[in-house]
Coordinates of C-alpha atoms in Angstrom, one line a residue:
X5 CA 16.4 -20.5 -5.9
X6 CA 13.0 -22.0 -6.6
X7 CA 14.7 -25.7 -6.3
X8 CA 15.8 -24.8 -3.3
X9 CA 12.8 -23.6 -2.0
X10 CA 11.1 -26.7 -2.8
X11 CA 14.1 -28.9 -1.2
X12 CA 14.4 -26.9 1.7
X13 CA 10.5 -26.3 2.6
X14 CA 7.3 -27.4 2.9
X15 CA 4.3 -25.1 1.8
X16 CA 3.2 -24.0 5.0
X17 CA 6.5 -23.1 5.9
X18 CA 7.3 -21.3 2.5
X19 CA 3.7 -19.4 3.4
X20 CA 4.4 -18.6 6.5
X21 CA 6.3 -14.8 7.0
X22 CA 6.1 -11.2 8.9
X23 CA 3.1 -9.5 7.4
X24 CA 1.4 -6.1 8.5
X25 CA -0.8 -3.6 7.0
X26 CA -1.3 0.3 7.6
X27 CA -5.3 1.3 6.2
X28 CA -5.1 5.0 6.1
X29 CA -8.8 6.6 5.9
X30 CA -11.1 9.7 5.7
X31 CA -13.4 10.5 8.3
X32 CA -16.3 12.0 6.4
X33 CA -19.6 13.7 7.8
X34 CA -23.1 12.5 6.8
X35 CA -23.1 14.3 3.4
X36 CA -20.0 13.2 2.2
X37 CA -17.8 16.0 3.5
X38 CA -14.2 16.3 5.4
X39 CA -14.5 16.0 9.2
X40 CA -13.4 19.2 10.9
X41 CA -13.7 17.3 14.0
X42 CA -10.6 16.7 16.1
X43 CA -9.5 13.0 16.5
X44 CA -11.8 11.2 19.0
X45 CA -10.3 11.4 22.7
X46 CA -11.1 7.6 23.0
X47 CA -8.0 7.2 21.1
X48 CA -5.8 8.1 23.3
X49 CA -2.6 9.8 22.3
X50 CA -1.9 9.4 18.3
X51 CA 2.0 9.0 18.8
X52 CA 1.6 6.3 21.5
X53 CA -1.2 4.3 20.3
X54 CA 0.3 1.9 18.4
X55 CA -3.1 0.7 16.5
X56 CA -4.8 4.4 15.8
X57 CA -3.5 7.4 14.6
X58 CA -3.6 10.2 12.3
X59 CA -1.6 11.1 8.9
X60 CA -1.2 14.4 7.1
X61 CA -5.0 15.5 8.1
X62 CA -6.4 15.5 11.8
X63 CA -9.3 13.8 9.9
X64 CA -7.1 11.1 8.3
X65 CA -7.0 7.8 10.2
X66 CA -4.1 5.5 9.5
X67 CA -5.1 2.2 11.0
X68 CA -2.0 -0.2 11.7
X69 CA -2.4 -4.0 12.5
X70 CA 0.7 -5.6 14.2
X71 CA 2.8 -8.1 12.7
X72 CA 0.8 -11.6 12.1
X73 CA 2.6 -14.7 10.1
X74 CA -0.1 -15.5 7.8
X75 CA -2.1 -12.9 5.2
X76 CA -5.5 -14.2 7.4
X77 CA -4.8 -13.1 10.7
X78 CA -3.5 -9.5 9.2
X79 CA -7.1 -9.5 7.2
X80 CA -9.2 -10.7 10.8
X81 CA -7.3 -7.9 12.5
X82 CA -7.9 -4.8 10.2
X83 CA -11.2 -5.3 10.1
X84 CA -11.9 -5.9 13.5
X85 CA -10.2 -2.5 14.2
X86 CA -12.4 -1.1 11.8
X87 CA -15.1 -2.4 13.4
X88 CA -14.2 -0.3 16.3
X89 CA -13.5 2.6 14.8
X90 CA -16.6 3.0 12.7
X91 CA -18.1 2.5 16.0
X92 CA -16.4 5.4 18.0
X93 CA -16.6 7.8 15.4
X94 CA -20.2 8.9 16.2
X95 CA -22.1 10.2 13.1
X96 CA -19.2 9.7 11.0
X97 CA -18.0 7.5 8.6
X98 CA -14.6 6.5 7.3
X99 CA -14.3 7.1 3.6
X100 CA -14.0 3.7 2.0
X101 CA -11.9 4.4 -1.2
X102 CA -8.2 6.1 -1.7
X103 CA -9.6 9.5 -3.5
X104 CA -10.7 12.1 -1.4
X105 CA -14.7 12.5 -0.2
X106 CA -15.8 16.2 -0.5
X107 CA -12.4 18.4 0.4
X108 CA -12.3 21.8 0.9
X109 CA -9.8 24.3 0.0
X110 CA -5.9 24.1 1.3
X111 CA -6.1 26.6 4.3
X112 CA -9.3 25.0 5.5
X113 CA -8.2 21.5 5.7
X114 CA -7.3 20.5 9.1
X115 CA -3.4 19.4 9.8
X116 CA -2.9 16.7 12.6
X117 CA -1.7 18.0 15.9
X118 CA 0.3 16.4 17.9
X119 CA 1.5 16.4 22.1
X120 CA 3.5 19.4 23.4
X121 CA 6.4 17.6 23.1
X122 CA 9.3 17.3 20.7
X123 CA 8.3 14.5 19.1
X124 CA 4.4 15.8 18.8
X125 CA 6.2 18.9 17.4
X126 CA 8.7 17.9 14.9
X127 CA 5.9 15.9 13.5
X128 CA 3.3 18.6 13.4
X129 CA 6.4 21.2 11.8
X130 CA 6.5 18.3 9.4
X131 CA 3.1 18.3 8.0
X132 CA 3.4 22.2 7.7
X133 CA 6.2 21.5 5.1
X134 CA 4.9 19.1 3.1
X135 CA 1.3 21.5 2.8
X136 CA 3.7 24.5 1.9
X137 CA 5.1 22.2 -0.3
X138 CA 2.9 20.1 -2.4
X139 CA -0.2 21.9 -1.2
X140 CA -3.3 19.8 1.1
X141 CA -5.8 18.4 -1.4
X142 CA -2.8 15.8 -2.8
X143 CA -2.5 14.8 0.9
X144 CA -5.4 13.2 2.0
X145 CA -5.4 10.9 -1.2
X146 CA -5.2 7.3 1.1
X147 CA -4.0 4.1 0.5
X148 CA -2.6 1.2 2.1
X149 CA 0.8 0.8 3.2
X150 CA 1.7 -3.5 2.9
X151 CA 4.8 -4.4 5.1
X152 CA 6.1 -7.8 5.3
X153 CA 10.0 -9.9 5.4
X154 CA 11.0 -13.4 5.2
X155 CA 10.5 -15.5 8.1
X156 CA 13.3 -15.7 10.2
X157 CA 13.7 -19.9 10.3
X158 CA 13.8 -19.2 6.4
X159 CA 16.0 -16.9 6.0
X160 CA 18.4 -19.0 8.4
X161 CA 18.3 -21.7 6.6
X162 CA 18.7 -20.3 2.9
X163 CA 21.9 -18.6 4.6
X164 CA 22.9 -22.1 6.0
X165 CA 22.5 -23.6 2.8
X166 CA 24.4 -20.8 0.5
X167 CA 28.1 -20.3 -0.1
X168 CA 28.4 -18.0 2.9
X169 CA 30.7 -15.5 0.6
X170 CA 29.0 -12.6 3.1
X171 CA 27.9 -12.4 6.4
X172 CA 23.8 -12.5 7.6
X173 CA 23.0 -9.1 7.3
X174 CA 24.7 -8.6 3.8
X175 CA 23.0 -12.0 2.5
X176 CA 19.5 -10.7 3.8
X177 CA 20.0 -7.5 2.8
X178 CA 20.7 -8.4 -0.6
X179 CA 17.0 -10.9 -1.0
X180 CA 14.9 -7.9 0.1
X181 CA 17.1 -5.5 -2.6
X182 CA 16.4 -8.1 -5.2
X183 CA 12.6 -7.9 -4.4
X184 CA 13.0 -4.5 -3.8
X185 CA 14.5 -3.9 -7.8
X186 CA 11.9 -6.3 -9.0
X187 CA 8.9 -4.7 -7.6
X188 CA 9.9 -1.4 -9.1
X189 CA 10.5 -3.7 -12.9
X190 CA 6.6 -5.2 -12.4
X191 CA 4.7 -2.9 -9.7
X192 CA 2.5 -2.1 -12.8
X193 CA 0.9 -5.5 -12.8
X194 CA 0.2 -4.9 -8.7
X195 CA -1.5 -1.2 -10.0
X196 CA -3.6 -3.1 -12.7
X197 CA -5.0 -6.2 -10.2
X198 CA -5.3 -4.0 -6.9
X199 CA -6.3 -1.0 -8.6
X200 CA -9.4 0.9 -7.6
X201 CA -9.0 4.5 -8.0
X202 CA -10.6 5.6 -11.4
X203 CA -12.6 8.3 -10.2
X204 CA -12.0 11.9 -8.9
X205 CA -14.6 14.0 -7.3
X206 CA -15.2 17.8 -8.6
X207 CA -13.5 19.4 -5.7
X208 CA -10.1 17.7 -6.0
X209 CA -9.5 20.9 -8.0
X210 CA -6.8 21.5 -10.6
X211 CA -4.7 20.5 -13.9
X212 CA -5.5 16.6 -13.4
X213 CA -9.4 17.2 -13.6
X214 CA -9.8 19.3 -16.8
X215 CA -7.9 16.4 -18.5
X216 CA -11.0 14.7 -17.5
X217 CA -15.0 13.6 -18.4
X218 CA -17.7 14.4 -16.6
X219 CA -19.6 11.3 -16.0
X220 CA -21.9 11.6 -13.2
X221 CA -23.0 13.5 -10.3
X222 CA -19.6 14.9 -8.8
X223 CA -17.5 12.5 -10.6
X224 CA -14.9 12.7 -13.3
X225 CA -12.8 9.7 -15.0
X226 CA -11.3 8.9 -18.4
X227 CA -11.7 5.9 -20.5
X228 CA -8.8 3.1 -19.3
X229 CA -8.2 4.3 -15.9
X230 CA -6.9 2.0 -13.2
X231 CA -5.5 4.0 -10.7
X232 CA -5.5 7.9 -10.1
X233 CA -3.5 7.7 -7.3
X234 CA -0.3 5.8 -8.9
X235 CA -0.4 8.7 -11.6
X236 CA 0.6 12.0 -12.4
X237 CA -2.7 13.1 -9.9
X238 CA -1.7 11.4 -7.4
X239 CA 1.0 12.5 -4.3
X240 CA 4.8 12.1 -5.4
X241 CA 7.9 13.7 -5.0
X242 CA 8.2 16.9 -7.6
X243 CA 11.1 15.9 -9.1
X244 CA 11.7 12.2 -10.3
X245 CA 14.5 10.6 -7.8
X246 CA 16.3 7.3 -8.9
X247 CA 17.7 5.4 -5.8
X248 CA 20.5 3.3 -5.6
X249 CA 19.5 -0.1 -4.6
X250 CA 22.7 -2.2 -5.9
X251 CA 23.4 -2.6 -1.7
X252 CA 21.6 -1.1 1.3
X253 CA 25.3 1.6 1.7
X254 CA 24.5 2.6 -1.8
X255 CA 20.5 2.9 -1.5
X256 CA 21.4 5.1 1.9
X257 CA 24.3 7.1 0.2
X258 CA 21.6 8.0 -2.3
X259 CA 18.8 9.6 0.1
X260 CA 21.3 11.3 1.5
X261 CA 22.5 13.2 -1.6
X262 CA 18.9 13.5 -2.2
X263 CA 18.3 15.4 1.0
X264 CA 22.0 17.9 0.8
X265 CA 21.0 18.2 -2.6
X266 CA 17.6 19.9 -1.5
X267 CA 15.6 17.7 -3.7
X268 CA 13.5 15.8 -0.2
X269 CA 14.0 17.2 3.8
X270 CA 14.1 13.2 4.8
X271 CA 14.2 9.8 4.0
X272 CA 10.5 9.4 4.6
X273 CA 9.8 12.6 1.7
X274 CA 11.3 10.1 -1.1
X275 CA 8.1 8.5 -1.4
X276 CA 9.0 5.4 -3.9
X277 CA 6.4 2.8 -4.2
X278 CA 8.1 0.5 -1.8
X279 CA 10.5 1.5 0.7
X280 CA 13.1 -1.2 2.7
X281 CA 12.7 -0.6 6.2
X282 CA 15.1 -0.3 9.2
X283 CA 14.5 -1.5 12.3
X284 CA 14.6 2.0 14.4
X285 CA 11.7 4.5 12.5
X286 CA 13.5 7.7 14.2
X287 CA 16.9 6.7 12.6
X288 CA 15.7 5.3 8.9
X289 CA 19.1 5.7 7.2
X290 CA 21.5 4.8 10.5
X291 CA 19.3 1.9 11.3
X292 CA 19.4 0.5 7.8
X293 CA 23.4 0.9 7.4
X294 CA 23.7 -0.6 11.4
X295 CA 20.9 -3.5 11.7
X296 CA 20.0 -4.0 7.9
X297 CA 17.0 -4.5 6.3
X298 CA 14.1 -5.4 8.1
X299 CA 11.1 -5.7 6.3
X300 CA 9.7 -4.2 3.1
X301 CA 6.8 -1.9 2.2
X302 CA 4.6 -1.6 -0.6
X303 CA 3.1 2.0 -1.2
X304 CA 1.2 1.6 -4.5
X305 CA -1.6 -0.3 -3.6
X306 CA -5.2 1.7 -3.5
X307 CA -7.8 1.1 -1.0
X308 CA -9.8 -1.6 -1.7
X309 CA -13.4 0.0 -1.7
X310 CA -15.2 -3.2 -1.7
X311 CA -13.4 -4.7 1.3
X312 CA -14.4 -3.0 4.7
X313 CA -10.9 -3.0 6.1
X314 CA -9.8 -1.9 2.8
X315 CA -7.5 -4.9 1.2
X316 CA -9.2 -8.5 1.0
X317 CA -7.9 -11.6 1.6
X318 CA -7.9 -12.7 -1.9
X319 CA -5.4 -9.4 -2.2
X320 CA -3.4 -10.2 0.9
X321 CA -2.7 -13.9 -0.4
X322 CA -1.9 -12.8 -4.0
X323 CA 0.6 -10.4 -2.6
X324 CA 2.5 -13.2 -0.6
X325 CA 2.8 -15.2 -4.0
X326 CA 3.7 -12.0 -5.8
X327 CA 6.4 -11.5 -2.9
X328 CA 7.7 -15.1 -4.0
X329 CA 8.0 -14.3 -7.4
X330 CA 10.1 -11.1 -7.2
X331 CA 11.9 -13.1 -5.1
X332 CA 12.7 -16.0 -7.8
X333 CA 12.6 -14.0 -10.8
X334 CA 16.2 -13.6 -12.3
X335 CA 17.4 -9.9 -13.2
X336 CA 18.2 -8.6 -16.5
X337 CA 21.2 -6.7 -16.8
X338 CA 19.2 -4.1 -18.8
X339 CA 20.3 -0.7 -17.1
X340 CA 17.5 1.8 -17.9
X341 CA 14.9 -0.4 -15.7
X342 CA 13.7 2.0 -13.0
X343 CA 13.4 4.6 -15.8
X344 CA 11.1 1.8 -18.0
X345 CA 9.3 1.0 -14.7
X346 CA 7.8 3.9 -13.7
X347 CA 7.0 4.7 -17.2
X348 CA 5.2 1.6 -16.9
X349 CA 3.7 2.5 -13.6
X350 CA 2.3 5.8 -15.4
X351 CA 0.7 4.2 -18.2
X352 CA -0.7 1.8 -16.5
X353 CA -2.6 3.8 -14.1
X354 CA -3.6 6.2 -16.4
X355 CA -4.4 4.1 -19.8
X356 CA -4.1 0.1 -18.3
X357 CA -7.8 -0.6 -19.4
X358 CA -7.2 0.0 -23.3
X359 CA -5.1 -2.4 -25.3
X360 CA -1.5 -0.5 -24.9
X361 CA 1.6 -1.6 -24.9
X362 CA 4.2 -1.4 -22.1
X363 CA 8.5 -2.0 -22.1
X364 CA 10.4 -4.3 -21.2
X365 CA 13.8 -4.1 -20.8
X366 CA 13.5 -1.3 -23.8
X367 CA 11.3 -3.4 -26.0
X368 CA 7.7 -2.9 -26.5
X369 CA 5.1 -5.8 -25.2
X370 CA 1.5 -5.9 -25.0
X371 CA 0.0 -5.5 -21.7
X372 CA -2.1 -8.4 -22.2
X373 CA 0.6 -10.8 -23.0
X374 CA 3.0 -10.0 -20.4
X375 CA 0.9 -9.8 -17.7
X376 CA -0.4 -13.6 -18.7
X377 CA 3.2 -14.7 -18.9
X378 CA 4.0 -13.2 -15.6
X379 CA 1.0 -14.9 -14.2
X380 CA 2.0 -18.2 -15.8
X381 CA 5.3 -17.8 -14.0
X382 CA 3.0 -17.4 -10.8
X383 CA 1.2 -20.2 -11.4
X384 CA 4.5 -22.1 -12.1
X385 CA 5.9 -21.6 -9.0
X386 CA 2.3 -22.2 -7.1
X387 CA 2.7 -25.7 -8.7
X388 CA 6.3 -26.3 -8.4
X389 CA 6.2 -25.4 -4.5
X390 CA 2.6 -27.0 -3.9
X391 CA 0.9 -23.9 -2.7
X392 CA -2.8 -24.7 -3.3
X393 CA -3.6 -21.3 -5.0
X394 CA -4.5 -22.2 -8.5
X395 CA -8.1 -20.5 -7.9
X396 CA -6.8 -17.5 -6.5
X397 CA -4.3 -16.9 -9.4
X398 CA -6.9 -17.7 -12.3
X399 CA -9.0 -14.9 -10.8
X400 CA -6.1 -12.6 -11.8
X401 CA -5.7 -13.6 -15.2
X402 CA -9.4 -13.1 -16.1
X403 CA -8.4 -9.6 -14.8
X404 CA -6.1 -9.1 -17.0
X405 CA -7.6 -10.4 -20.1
X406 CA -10.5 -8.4 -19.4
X407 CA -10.8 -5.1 -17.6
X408 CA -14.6 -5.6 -16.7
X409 CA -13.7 -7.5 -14.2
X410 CA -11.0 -4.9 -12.2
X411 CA -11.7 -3.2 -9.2
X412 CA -11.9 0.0 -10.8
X413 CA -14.2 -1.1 -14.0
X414 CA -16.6 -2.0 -11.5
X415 CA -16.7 1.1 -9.2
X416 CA -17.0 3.1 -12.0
X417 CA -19.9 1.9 -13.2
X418 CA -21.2 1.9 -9.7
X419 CA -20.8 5.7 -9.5
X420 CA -21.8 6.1 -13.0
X421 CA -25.3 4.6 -11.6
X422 CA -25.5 6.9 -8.3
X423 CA -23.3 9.7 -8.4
X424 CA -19.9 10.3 -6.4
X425 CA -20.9 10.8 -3.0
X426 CA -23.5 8.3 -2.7
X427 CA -21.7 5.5 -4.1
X428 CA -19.2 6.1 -1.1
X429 CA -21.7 6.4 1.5
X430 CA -23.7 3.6 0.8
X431 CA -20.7 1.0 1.0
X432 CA -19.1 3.8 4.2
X433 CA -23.3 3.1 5.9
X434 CA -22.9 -0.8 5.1
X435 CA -19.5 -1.3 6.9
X436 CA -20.9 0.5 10.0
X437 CA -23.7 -1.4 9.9
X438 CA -21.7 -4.6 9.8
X439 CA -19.1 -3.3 12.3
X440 CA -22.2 -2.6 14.9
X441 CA -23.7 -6.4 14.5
X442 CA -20.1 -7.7 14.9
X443 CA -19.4 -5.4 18.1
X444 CA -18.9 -8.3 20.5
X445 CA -17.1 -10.4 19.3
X446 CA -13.9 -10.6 21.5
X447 CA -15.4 -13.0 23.9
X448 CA -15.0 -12.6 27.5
X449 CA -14.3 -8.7 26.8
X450 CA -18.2 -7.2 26.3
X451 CA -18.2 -4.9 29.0
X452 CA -15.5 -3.4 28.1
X453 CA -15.4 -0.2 26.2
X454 CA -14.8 -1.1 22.3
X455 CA -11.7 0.8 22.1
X456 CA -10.3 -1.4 24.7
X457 CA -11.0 -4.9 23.4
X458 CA -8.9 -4.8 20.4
X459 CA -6.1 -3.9 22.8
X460 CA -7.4 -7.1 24.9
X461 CA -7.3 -9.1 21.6
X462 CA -3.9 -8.3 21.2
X463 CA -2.5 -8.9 24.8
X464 CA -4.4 -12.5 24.4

């Protein structure tokens, strides 16, 4: 496929796609501390603003950018809505990394509420279940939520161009499956790179933190973390759940045995770390089997803690060649691979920063030396298809040959030097400061309140 990519396209056009990104976020008081404060007003109502809205927690923004075509636009848009955000949340701050600020305990942590309406009601019954079920801390651990698909000229003219042995839908279904299987056989590279969660504050209470080492104010960690979140701490369903993803009838078939079988109450329970997505949200499994496929999204990646809006651009444009290489890369028939992927996914998060070894396709392989070869292939492809990212893929591979240089290395050691709390608050205080010296910048819209401009922005 990566001949024809090059015969087909030209870079732009193999670059160019459907990308989006959902930031969720605590808002935190001046100390460090949960808001108990209702969702600003200025919002508007959470179901029907489209930009910002709540998850699990009443104080747990999810901010959601529309779809752009290029990783730059998504980037300029996320952190222009933070910008606005920061700025209408009074005193507050939004909580710039995926594991919780100061939480309290289950009963006191606020639930999201919704309109008096059946919608606003299903959703807020929702959130009850999940707290009865898994319990409140695990919820407001935060991440982002990265959703992109194929561009539509591209994925009409690889369907032109192939045998036509299926119809559209069945053809495109069947690229995003491939990705889909792939990104569960190598999502532990994606943990290591984008990784950032390798600390846990003293009040995220039970068996996860006495496994754990004291090593500053407020702040536990282990030696060789890379990300909390993508392991046994973090939020996932109780019981492990293999899906079907040999075709989008069998992937649906499965979530549905899943859910008579009492094991999740809906599709959007199985909480895989990437999901394909339907076209109507309120109909996930009809709208899959009836429309196809419609994008992708990836759910393992932490919140970037020195990025304001959470994810940089360096991580945006990594993803899209990552998204071409689970695309290219050719399947092994080895049939224990979603098994030998999340182990991977595991021991990754929770040991990726010693020299451990990881399996492949039920052989053992250094961490090290796979993750180079991947990124070789990367680079391959990135030369092969003229993509002009050679700086942006050697970044990664210093990465990976030395830990130092990860996200989560470095915030470590920047909590190790002032504690939990502050190490939060300083970079939450320097993102508000930037968002309030960048407060006008949608031209022609100043006197306009700030809530309203980004809506302005979008309608231009």
């Amino acid at each position: 496929m990566l001949n024809t990519f090059k015969a087909l396209f030209t870079s732009d056009e193999i670059l160019r796609g459907n990308f989006g990104v959902e930031r969720e976020g605590l808002r935190v008081g001046v100390k460090g501390e949960l808001s108990r404060n209702k969702h600003p007003k200025v919002f508007g109502n959470k179901i029907m603003n489209p930009y910002i809205t709540t998850d699990f927690s009443e104080s747990q923004l999810e901010l959601i950018t529309p779809v752009f075509n290029t990783s730059k636009e998504v980037y300029d848009f996320l952190n222009a809505l933070y910008d606005i955000v920061a700025l209408e949340i009074g005193d507050e701050y939004i909580w710039p990394e995926s594991m919780p600020c100061i939480i309290p305990d289950d009963r006191e942590i606020p639930i999201a509420t919704f309109c008096k309406c059946k919608q606003g009601e299903e959703a807020r019954a929702y959130r009850e279940e999940l707290l009865r079920k898994y319990g409140g801390k695990i919820q407001l651990i935060s991440g982002i939520h990265y959703n992109f698909s194929l561009d539509d000229d591209v994925l009409n003219k690889l369907y032109e161009n192939s045998s036509k042995k299926e119809d559209f839908k069945t053809f495109k279904d069947n690229l995003y499956l491939k990705i889909v299987r792939n990104y569960l056989r190598y999502r532990w590279l994606l943990i290591y790179l984008l990784g950032s969660t390798g600390v846990v504050h003293s009040s995220y209470k039970g068996e996860c933190l006495k496994k754990l080492d004291n090593i500053s104010k407020g702040a536990y960690s282990c030696e060789g973390i890379v990300s909390y979140r993508n392991s046994d701490c973090g939020y996932g369903n109780r019981v492990t759940l293999f899906a079907d993803y040999t075709s989008t009838r069998e992937y649906v078939n499965s979530l549905k045995r899943f859910i008579n079988d009492g094991l999740i109450q809906s599709p959007k329970e199985f909480y895989s770390s990437v999901r394909p997505k339907g076209k109507n949200p309120n109909k996930i499994l009809e709208s899959l089997l009836d429309e196809g496929i419609q994008y992708l999204e990836y759910r393992s990646i932490d919140i970037n803690p020195f990025s304001k809006g959470g994810i940089s651009l360096e991580d945006l444009e990594f993803l899209e060649l990552f998204n071409l290489y689970l695309l290219f890369k050719e399947e092994s028939n080895y049939k224990d691979w979603q098994i030998d992927g999340l182990e991977n996914q595991k021991n990754i998060a929770r040991n990726g920063g010693l020299d451990i070894e990881l399996i492949r396709d039920g052989e053992k392989v250094s961490k090290v030396q796979w993750g180079l070869e991947i990124l070789n292939e990367i680079r391959d492809i990135n030369h092969i298809l003229n993509l002009g990212k050679g700086e942006l893929i050697d970044a990664q591979i210093e990465k990976i040959k030395d830990y130092k240089k990860t996200n989560t290395y470095r915030f470590i050691e920047l909590v190790k030097e002032k504690g939990y709390i502050d190490s939060h608050l300083d970079l939450s205080k320097k993102y508000k400061k930037e968002a309030y010296t960048k407060r006008f910048n949608l031209k022609g819209f100043e006197d306009m309140e700030l809530s309203t401009q980004i809506l302005m922005k979008e309608a231009i």
